[in-house]
Structure formats: C-alpha cells, structure tokens
Coordinates of N, CA and C and ligand atoms in Angstrom, one line a residue:
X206 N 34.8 8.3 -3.2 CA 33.9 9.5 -3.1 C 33.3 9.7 -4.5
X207 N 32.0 9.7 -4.4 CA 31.1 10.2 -5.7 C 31.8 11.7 -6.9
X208 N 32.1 11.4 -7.7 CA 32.5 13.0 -8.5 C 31.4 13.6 -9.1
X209 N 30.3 12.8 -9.5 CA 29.2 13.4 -9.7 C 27.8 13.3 -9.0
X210 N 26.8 14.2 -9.4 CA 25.6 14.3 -8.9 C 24.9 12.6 -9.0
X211 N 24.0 12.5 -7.6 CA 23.3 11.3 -7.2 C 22.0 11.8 -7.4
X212 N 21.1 11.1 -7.4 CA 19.6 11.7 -7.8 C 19.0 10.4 -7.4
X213 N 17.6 11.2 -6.4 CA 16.7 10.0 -5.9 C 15.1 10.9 -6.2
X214 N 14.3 9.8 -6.4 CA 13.0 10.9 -6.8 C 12.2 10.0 -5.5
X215 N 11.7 10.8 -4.7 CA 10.8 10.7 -3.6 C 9.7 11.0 -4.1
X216 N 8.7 9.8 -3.9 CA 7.6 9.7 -4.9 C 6.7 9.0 -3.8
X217 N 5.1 8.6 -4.4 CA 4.0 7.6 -3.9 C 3.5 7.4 -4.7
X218 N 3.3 6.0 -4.3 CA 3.1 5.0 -5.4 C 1.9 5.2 -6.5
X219 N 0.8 5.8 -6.0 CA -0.3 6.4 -6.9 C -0.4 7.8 -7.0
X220 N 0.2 8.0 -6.7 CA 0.5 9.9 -6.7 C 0.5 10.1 -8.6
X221 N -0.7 10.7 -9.0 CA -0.6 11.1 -10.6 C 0.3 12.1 -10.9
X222 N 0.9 12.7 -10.1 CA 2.7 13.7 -10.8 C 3.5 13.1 -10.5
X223 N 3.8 11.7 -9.9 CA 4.7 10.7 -9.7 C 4.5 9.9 -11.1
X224 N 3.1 9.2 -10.9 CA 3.4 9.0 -12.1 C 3.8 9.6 -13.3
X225 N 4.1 10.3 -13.5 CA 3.7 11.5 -14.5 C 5.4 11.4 -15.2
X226 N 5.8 12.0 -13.5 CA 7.9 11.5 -13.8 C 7.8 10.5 -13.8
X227 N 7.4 9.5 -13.4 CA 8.0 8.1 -13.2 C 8.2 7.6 -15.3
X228 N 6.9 7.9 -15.7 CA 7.4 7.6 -16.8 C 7.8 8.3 -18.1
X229 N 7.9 9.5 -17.9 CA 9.3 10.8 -18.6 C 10.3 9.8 -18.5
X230 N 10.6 9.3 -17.2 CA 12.1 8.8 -16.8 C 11.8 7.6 -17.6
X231 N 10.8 6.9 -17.6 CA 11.0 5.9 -18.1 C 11.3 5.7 -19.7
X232 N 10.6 6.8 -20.4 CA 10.8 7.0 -22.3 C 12.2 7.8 -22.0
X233 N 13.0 8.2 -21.0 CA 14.1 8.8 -21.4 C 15.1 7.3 -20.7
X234 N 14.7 6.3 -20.8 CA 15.4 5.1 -20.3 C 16.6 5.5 -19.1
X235 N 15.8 6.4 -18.1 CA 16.4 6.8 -17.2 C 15.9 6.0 -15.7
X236 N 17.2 5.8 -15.1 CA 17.3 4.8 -13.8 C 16.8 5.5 -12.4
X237 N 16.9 6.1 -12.6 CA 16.8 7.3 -11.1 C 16.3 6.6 -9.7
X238 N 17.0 6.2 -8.8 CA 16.7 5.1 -7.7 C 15.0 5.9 -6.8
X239 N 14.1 5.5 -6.9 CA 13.1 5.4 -6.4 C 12.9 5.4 -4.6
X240 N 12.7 6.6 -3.7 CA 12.3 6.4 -2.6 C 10.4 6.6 -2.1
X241 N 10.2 5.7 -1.7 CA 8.4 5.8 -1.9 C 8.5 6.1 0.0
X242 N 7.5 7.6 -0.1 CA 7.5 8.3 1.1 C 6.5 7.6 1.7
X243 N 5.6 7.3 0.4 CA 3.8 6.5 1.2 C 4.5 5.1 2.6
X244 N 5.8 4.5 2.1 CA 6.3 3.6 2.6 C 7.4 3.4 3.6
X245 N 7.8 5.1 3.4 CA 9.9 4.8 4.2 C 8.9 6.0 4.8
X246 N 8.3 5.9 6.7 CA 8.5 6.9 7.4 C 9.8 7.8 7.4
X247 N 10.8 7.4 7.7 CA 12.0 8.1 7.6 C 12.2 9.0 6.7
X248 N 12.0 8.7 5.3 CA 11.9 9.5 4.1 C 11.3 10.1 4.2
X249 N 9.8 9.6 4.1 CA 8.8 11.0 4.5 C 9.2 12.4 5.7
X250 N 10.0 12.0 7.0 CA 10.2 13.2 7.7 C 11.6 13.9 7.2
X251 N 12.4 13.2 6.4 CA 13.3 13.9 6.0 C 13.0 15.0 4.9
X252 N 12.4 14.4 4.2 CA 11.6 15.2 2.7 C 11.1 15.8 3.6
X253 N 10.1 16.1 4.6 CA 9.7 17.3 5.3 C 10.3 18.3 5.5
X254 N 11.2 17.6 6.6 CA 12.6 18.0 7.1 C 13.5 19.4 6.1
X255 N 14.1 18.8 5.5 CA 15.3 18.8 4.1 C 14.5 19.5 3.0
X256 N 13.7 19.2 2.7 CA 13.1 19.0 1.6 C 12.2 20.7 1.9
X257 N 11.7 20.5 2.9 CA 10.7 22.0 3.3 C 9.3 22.0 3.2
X258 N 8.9 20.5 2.7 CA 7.2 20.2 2.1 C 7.2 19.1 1.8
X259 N 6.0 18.6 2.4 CA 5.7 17.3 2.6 C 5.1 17.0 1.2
X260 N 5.7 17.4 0.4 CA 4.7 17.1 -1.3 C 5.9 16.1 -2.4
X261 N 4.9 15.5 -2.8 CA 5.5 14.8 -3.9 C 5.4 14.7 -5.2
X262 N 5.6 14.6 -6.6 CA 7.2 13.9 -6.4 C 8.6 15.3 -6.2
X263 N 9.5 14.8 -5.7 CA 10.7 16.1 -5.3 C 11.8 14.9 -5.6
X264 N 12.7 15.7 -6.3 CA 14.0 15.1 -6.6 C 15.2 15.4 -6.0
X265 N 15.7 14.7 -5.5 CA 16.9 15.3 -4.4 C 18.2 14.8 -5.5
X266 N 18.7 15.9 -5.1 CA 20.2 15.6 -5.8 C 21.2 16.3 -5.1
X267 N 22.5 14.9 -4.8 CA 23.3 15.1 -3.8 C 24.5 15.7 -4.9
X268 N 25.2 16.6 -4.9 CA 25.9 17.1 -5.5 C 27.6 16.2 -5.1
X269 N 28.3 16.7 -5.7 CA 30.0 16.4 -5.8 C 30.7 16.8 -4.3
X270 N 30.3 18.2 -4.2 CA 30.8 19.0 -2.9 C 29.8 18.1 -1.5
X271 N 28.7 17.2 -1.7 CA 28.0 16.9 -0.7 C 26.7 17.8 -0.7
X272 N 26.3 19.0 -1.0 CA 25.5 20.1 -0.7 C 24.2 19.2 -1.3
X273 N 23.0 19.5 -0.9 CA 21.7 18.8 -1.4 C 20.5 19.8 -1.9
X274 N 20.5 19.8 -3.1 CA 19.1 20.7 -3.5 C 17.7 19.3 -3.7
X275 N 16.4 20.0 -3.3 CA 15.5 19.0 -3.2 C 14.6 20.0 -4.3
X276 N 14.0 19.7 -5.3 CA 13.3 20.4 -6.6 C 11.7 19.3 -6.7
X277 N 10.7 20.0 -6.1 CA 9.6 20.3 -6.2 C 9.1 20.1 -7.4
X278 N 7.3 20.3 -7.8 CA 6.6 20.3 -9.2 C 6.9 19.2 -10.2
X279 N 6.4 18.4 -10.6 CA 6.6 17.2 -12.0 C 7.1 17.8 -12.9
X280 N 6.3 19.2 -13.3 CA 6.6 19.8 -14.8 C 8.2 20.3 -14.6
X281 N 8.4 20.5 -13.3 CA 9.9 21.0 -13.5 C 11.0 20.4 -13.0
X282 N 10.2 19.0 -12.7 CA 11.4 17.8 -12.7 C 11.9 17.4 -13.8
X283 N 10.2 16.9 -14.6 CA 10.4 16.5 -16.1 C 11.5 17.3 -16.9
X284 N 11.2 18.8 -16.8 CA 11.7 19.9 -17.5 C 13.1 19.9 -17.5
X285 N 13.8 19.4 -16.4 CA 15.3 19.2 -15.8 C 15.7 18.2 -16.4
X286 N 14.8 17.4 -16.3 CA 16.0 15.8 -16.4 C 15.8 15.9 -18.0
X287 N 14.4 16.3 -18.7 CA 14.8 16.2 -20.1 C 16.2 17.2 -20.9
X288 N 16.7 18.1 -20.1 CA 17.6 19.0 -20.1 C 18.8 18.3 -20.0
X289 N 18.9 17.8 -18.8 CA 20.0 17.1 -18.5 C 20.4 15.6 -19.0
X290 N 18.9 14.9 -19.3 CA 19.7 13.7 -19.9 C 18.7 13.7 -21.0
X291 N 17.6 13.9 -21.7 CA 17.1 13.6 -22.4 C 17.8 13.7 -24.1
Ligands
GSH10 N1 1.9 20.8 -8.6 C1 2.5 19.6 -8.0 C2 1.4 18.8 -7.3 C3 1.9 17.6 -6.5 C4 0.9 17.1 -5.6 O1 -0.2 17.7 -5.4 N2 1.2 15.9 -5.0 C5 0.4 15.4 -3.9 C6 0.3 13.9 -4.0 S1 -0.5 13.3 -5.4 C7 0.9 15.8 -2.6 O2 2.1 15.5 -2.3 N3 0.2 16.6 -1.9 C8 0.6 17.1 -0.6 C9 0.6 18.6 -0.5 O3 0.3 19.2 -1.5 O4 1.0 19.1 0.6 C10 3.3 18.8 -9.0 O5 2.9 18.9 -10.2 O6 4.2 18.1 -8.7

C-alpha cells in the first residue's frame, strides 16, 4: 500500500495552461504521470465525474488514507507543486 500521496495531472495535449504546468514540472525536474483527457474517454468522464468540471489542466492527488482531492487553475497547480517540491 502506497504511504504517500500519488499525483496525476489530467491535461490536453495543446491546451496553453497545460502547457503552462507541463513545463513548471518540467524546470522543477518533476515526473508527475501524465493522463491526456483529449485521448482517455474514460478519463475525461471521470474528471467530469470526480473531478466536478470538465476543465483542464486538474491535478488529482490520491492521498495515504485513499481520499482524492482534484485541484483546478494552472496558477494554483503551479503554486502547489512549487510549494511542495520546488
Ligand atoms: N483558468 C484556467 C483555464 C483553463 C482552461 O480554460 N482550459 C481549457 C482548455 S485550454 C478548458 O478545459 N476549457 C473547458 C472549460 O472551461 O470548461 C487555468 O488557468 O487552468
């Protein structure tokens, strides 16, 4: 079992606030596993689903206990992950 938080960024592929995180993560030489909604129907209805908005980019993060928070807006993805791993 996982003891720490998992993190997936649900993105499209030309989406300019995808891009935007995509390469934050990238100058913070950060891995973050990539789900592209333009491509995974399934993802896309789950991010709907789960998520509460069909918008992208949203970062899902599966916590320790299992619980899932999904976090909206670039600027305050960016904002987080430079917090947390930058
Ligand atoms: N303010 C948001 C804007 C994101 C955004 O507009 N993403 C577009 C794709 S490029 C989208 O998913 N639009 C669908 C919607 O707004 O419902 C951010 O900075 O993340």
């Amino acid at each position: 079992m996982a003891n720490t938080t998992t993190y997936q960024l649900y993105h499209k592929e030309y989406c300019p606030y995808c891009r935007k995180v995509r390469s934050a993560m990238q100058k913070m030489n950060l891995h973050i596993p990539l789900v592209d909604v333009g491509r995974d129907i399934e993802a896309w209805d789950e991010l709907n689903q789960k998520g509460g908005k069909g918008m992208v980019p949203c970062l899902r993060m599966e916590k320790p206990d299992d619980s899932v928070e999904w976090m909206y807006e670039s600027d305050d993805i960016i904002h987080f992950l430079r917090n947390e791993f930058g």
